[in-house]
PDB file of C-alpha atoms and ligand atoms in Angstrom:
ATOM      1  CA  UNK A   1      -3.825  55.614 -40.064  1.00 76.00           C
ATOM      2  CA  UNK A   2      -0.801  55.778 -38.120  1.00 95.00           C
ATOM      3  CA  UNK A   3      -0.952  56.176 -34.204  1.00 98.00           C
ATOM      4  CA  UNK A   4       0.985  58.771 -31.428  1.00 98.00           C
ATOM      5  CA  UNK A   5       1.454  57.423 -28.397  1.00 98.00           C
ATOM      6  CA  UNK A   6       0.978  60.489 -25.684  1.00 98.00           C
ATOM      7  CA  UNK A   7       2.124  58.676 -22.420  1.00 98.00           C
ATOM      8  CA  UNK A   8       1.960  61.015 -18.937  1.00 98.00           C
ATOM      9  CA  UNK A   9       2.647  59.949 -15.587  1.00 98.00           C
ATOM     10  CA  UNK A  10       1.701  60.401 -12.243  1.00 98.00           C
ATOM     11  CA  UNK A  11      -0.299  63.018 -10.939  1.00 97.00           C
ATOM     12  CA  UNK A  12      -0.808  64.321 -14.671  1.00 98.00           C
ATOM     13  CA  UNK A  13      -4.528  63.283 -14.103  1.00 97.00           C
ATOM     14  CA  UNK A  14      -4.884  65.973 -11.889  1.00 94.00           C
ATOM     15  CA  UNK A  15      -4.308  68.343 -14.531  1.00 96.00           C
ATOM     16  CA  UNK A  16      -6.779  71.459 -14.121  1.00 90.00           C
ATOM     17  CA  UNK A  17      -6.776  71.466 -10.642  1.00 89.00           C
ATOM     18  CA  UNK A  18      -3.304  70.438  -9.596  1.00 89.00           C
ATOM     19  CA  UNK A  19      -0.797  73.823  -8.870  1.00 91.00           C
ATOM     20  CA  UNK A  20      -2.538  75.415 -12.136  1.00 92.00           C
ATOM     21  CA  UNK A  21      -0.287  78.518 -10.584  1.00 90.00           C
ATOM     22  CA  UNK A  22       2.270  75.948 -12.969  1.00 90.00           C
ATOM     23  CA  UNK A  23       0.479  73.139 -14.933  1.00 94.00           C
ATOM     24  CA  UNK A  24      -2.420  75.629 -16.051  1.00 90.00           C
ATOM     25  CA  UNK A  25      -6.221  75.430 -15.835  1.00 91.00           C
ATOM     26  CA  UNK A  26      -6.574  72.992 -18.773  1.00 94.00           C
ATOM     27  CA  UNK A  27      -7.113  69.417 -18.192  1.00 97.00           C
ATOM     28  CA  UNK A  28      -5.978  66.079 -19.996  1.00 98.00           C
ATOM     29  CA  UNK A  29      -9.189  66.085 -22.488  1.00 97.00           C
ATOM     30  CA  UNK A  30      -8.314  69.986 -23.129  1.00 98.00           C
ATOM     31  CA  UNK A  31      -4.900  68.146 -24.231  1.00 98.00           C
ATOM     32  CA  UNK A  32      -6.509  65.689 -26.441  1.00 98.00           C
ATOM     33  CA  UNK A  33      -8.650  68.044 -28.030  1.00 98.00           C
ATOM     34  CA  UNK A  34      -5.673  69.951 -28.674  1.00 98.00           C
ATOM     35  CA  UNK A  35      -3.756  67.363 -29.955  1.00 98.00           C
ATOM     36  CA  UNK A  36      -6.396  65.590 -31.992  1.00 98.00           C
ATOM     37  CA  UNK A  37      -7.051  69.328 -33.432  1.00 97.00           C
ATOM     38  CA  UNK A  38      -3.400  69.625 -34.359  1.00 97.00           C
ATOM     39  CA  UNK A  39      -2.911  65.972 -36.093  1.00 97.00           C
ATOM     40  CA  UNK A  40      -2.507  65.900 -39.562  1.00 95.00           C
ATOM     41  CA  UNK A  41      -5.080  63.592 -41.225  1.00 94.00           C
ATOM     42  CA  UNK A  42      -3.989  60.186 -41.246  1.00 94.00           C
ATOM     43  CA  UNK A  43      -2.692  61.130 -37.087  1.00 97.00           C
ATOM     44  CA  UNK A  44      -4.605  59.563 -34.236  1.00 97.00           C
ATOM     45  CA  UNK A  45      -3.367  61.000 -31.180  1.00 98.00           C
ATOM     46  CA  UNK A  46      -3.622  57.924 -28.006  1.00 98.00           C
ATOM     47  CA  UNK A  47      -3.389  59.854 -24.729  1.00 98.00           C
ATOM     48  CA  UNK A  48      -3.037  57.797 -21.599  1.00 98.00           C
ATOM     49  CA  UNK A  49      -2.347  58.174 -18.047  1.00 98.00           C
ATOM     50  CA  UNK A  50      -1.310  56.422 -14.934  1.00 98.00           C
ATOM     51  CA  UNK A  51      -0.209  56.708 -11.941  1.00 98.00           C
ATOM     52  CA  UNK A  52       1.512  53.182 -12.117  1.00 98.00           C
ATOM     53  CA  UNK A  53       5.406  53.158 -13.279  1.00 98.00           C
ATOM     54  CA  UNK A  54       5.169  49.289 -14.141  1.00 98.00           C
ATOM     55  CA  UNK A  55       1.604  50.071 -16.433  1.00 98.00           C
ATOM     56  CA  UNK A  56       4.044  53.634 -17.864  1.00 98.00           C
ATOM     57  CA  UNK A  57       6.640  50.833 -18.901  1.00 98.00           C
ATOM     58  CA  UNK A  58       4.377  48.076 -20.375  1.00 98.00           C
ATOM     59  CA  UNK A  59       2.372  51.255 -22.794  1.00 98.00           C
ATOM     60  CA  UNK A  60       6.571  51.822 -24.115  1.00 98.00           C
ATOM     61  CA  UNK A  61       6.977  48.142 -25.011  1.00 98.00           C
ATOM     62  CA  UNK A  62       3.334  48.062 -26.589  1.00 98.00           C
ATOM     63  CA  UNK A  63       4.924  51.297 -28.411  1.00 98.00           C
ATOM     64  CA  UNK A  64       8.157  49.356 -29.624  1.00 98.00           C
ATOM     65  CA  UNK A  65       6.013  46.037 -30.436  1.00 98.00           C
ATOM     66  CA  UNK A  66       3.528  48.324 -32.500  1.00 97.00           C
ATOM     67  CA  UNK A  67       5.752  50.258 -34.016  1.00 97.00           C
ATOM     68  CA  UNK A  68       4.485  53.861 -32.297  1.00 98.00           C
ATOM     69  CA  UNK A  69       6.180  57.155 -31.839  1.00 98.00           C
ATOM     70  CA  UNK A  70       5.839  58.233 -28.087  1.00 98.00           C
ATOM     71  CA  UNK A  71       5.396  61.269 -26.515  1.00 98.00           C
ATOM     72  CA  UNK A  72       5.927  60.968 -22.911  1.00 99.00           C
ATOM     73  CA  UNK A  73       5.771  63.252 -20.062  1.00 98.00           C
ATOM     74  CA  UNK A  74       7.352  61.294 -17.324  1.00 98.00           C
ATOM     75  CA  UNK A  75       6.374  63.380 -14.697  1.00 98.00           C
ATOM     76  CA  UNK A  76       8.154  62.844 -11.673  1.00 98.00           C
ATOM     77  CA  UNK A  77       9.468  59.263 -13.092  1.00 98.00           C
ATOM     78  CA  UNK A  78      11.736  61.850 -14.976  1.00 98.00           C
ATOM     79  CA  UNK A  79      14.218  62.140 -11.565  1.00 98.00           C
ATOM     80  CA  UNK A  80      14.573  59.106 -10.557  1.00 98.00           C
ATOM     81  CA  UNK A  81      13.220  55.659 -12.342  1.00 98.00           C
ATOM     82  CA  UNK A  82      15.686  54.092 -13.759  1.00 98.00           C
ATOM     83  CA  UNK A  83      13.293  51.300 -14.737  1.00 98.00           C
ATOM     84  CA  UNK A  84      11.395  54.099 -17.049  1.00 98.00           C
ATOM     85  CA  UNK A  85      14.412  55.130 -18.643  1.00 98.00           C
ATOM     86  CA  UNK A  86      15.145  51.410 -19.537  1.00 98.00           C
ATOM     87  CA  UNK A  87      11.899  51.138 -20.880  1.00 98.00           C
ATOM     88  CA  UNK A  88      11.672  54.332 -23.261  1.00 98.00           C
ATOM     89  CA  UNK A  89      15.777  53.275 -24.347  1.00 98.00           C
ATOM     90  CA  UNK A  90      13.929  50.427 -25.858  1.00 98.00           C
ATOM     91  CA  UNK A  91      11.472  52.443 -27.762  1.00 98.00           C
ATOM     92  CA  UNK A  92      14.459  54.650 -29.339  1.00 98.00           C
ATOM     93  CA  UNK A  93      17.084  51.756 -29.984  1.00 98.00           C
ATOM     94  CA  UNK A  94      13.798  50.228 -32.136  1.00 98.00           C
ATOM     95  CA  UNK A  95      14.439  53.509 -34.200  1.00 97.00           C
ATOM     96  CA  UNK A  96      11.363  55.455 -32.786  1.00 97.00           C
ATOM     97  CA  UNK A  97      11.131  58.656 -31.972  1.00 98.00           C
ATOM     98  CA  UNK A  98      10.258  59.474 -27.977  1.00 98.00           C
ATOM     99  CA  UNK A  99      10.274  63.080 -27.093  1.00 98.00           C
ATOM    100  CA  UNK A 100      10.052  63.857 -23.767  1.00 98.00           C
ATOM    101  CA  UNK A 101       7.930  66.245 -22.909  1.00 98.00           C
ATOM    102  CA  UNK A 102       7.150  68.912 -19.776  1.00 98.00           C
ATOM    103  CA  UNK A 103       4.476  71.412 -19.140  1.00 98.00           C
ATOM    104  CA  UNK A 104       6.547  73.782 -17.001  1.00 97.00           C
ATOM    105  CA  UNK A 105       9.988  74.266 -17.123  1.00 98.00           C
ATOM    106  CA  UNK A 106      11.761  71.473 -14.609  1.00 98.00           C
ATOM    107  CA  UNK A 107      15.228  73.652 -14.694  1.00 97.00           C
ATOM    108  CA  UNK A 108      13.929  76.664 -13.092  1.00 97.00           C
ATOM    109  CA  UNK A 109      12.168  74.853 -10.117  1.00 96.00           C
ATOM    110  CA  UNK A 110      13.294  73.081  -7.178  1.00 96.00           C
ATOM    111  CA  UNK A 111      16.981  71.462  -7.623  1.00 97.00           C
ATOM    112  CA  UNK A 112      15.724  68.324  -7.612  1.00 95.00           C
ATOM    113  CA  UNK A 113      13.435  68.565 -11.041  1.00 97.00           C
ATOM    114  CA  UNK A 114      16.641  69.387 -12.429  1.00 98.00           C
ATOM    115  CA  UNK A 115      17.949  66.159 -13.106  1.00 98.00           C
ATOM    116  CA  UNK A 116      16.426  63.807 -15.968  1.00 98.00           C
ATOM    117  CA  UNK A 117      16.809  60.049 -15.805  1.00 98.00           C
ATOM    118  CA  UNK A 118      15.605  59.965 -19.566  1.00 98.00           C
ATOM    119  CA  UNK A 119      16.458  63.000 -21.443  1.00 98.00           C
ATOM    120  CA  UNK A 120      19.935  61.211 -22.321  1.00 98.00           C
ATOM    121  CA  UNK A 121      18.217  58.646 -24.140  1.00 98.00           C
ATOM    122  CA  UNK A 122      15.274  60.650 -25.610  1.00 98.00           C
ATOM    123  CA  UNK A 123      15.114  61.738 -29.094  1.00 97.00           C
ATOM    124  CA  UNK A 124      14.626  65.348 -28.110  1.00 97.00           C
ATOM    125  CA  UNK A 125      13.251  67.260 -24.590  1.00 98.00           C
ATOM    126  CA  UNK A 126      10.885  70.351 -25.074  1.00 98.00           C
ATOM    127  CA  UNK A 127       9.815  71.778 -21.857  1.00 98.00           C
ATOM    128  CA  UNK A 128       8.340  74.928 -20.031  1.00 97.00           C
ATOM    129  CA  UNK A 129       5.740  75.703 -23.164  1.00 98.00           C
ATOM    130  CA  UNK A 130       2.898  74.367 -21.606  1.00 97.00           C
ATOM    131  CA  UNK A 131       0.738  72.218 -23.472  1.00 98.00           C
ATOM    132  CA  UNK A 132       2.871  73.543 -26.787  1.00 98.00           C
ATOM    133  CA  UNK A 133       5.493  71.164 -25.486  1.00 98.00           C
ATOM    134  CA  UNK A 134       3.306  68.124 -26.942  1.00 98.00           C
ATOM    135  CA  UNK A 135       1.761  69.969 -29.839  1.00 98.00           C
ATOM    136  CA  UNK A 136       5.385  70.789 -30.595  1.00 98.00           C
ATOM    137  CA  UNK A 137       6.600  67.177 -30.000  1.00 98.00           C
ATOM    138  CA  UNK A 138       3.346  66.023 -31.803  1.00 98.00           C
ATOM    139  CA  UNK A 139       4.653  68.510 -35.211  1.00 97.00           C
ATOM    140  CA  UNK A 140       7.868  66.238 -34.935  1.00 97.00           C
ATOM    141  CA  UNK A 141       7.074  62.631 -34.386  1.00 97.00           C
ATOM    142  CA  UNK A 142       4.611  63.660 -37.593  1.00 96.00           C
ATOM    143  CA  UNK A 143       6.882  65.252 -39.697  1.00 92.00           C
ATOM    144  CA  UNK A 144       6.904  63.567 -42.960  1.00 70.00           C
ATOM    145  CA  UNK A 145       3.886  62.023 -42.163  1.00 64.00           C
ATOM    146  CA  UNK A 146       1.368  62.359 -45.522  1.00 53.00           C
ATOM    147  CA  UNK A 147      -1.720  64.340 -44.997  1.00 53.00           C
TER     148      UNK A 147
HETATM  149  C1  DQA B   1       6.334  67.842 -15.072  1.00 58.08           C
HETATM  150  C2  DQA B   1       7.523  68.341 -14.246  1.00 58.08           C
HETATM  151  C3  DQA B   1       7.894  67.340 -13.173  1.00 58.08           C
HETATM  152  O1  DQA B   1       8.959  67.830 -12.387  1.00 58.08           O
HETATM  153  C4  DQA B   1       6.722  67.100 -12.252  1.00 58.08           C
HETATM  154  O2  DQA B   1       7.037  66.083 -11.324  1.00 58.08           O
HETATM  155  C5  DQA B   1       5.454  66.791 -12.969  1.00 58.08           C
HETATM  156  C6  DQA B   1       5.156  67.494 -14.207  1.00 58.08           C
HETATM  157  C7  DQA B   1       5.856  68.900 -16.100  1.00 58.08           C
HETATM  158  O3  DQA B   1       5.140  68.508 -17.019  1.00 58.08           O
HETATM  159  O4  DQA B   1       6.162  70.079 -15.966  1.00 58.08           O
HETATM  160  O5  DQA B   1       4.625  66.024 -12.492  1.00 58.08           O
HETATM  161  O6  DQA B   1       6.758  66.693 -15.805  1.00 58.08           O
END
């Protein structure tokens, strides 16, 4: 069995509630139940939240000390921690994937969403497909994976 890691940051709790005008009705267990629905066997999907940027950072070294592929929408730790960014360079110099991830689309929003601290050292950004994002990210990080 071989494990996703499907990190999101703050505010991504609120999910289902928060601006669903752009995040959507559907919640964080919607996502899981997505994802887990998506996984191909031998996939468990791990989907975590926090509001916390120093918990965010120590769930991307547990990723590099276990070995995990990460999926990780940043949130708003995308424009401006440097300290993330630090963290998830770790878990792609260990040779992992990390694909960042965002519900809505960050470049057609306010100016200041349009700026990523990580994408430069992310394995790949997919953003503005909703939940599709992960399930997309999710497709890759398992590619090659046997069923
Ligand atoms: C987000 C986009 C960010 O700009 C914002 O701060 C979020 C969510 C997204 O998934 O669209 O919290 O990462």
């Amino acid at each position: 069995m071989s494990t996703v890691l499907v990190l999101n940051g703050p505010n991504l709790g609120r999910l289902g509630s928060r601006e669903p005008d752009v995040y959507g009705a559907a919640n964080l267990d919607d996502l899981r139940t997505l994802l887990e629905a998506s996984a191909l066997d031998g996939v468990s999907i791990d989907l975590r939240q926090t509001d916390d940027e120093a918990e965010l950072i120590h769930w991307l070294y547990e990723a590099v000390d276990e070995r995990m592929p990460v999926i990780l929408n940043p949130a708003a730790f995308t424009h401006y921690s440097y300290a993330l960014r630090d963290a998830a360079a770790l878990v792609t110099k260990a040779g992992l994937p990390l694909i960042e991830v965002h519900i809505s689309n960050p470049h057609a929003r306010e100016t200041f969403r349009h700026t990523s601290v990580v994408s430069a050292i992310a394995t790949g950004v997919i953003a503005g497909l909703g939940f599709d994002s992960y399930r997309l990210a999710l497709d890759f990080v398992t590619a090659g994976t046997p069923d």
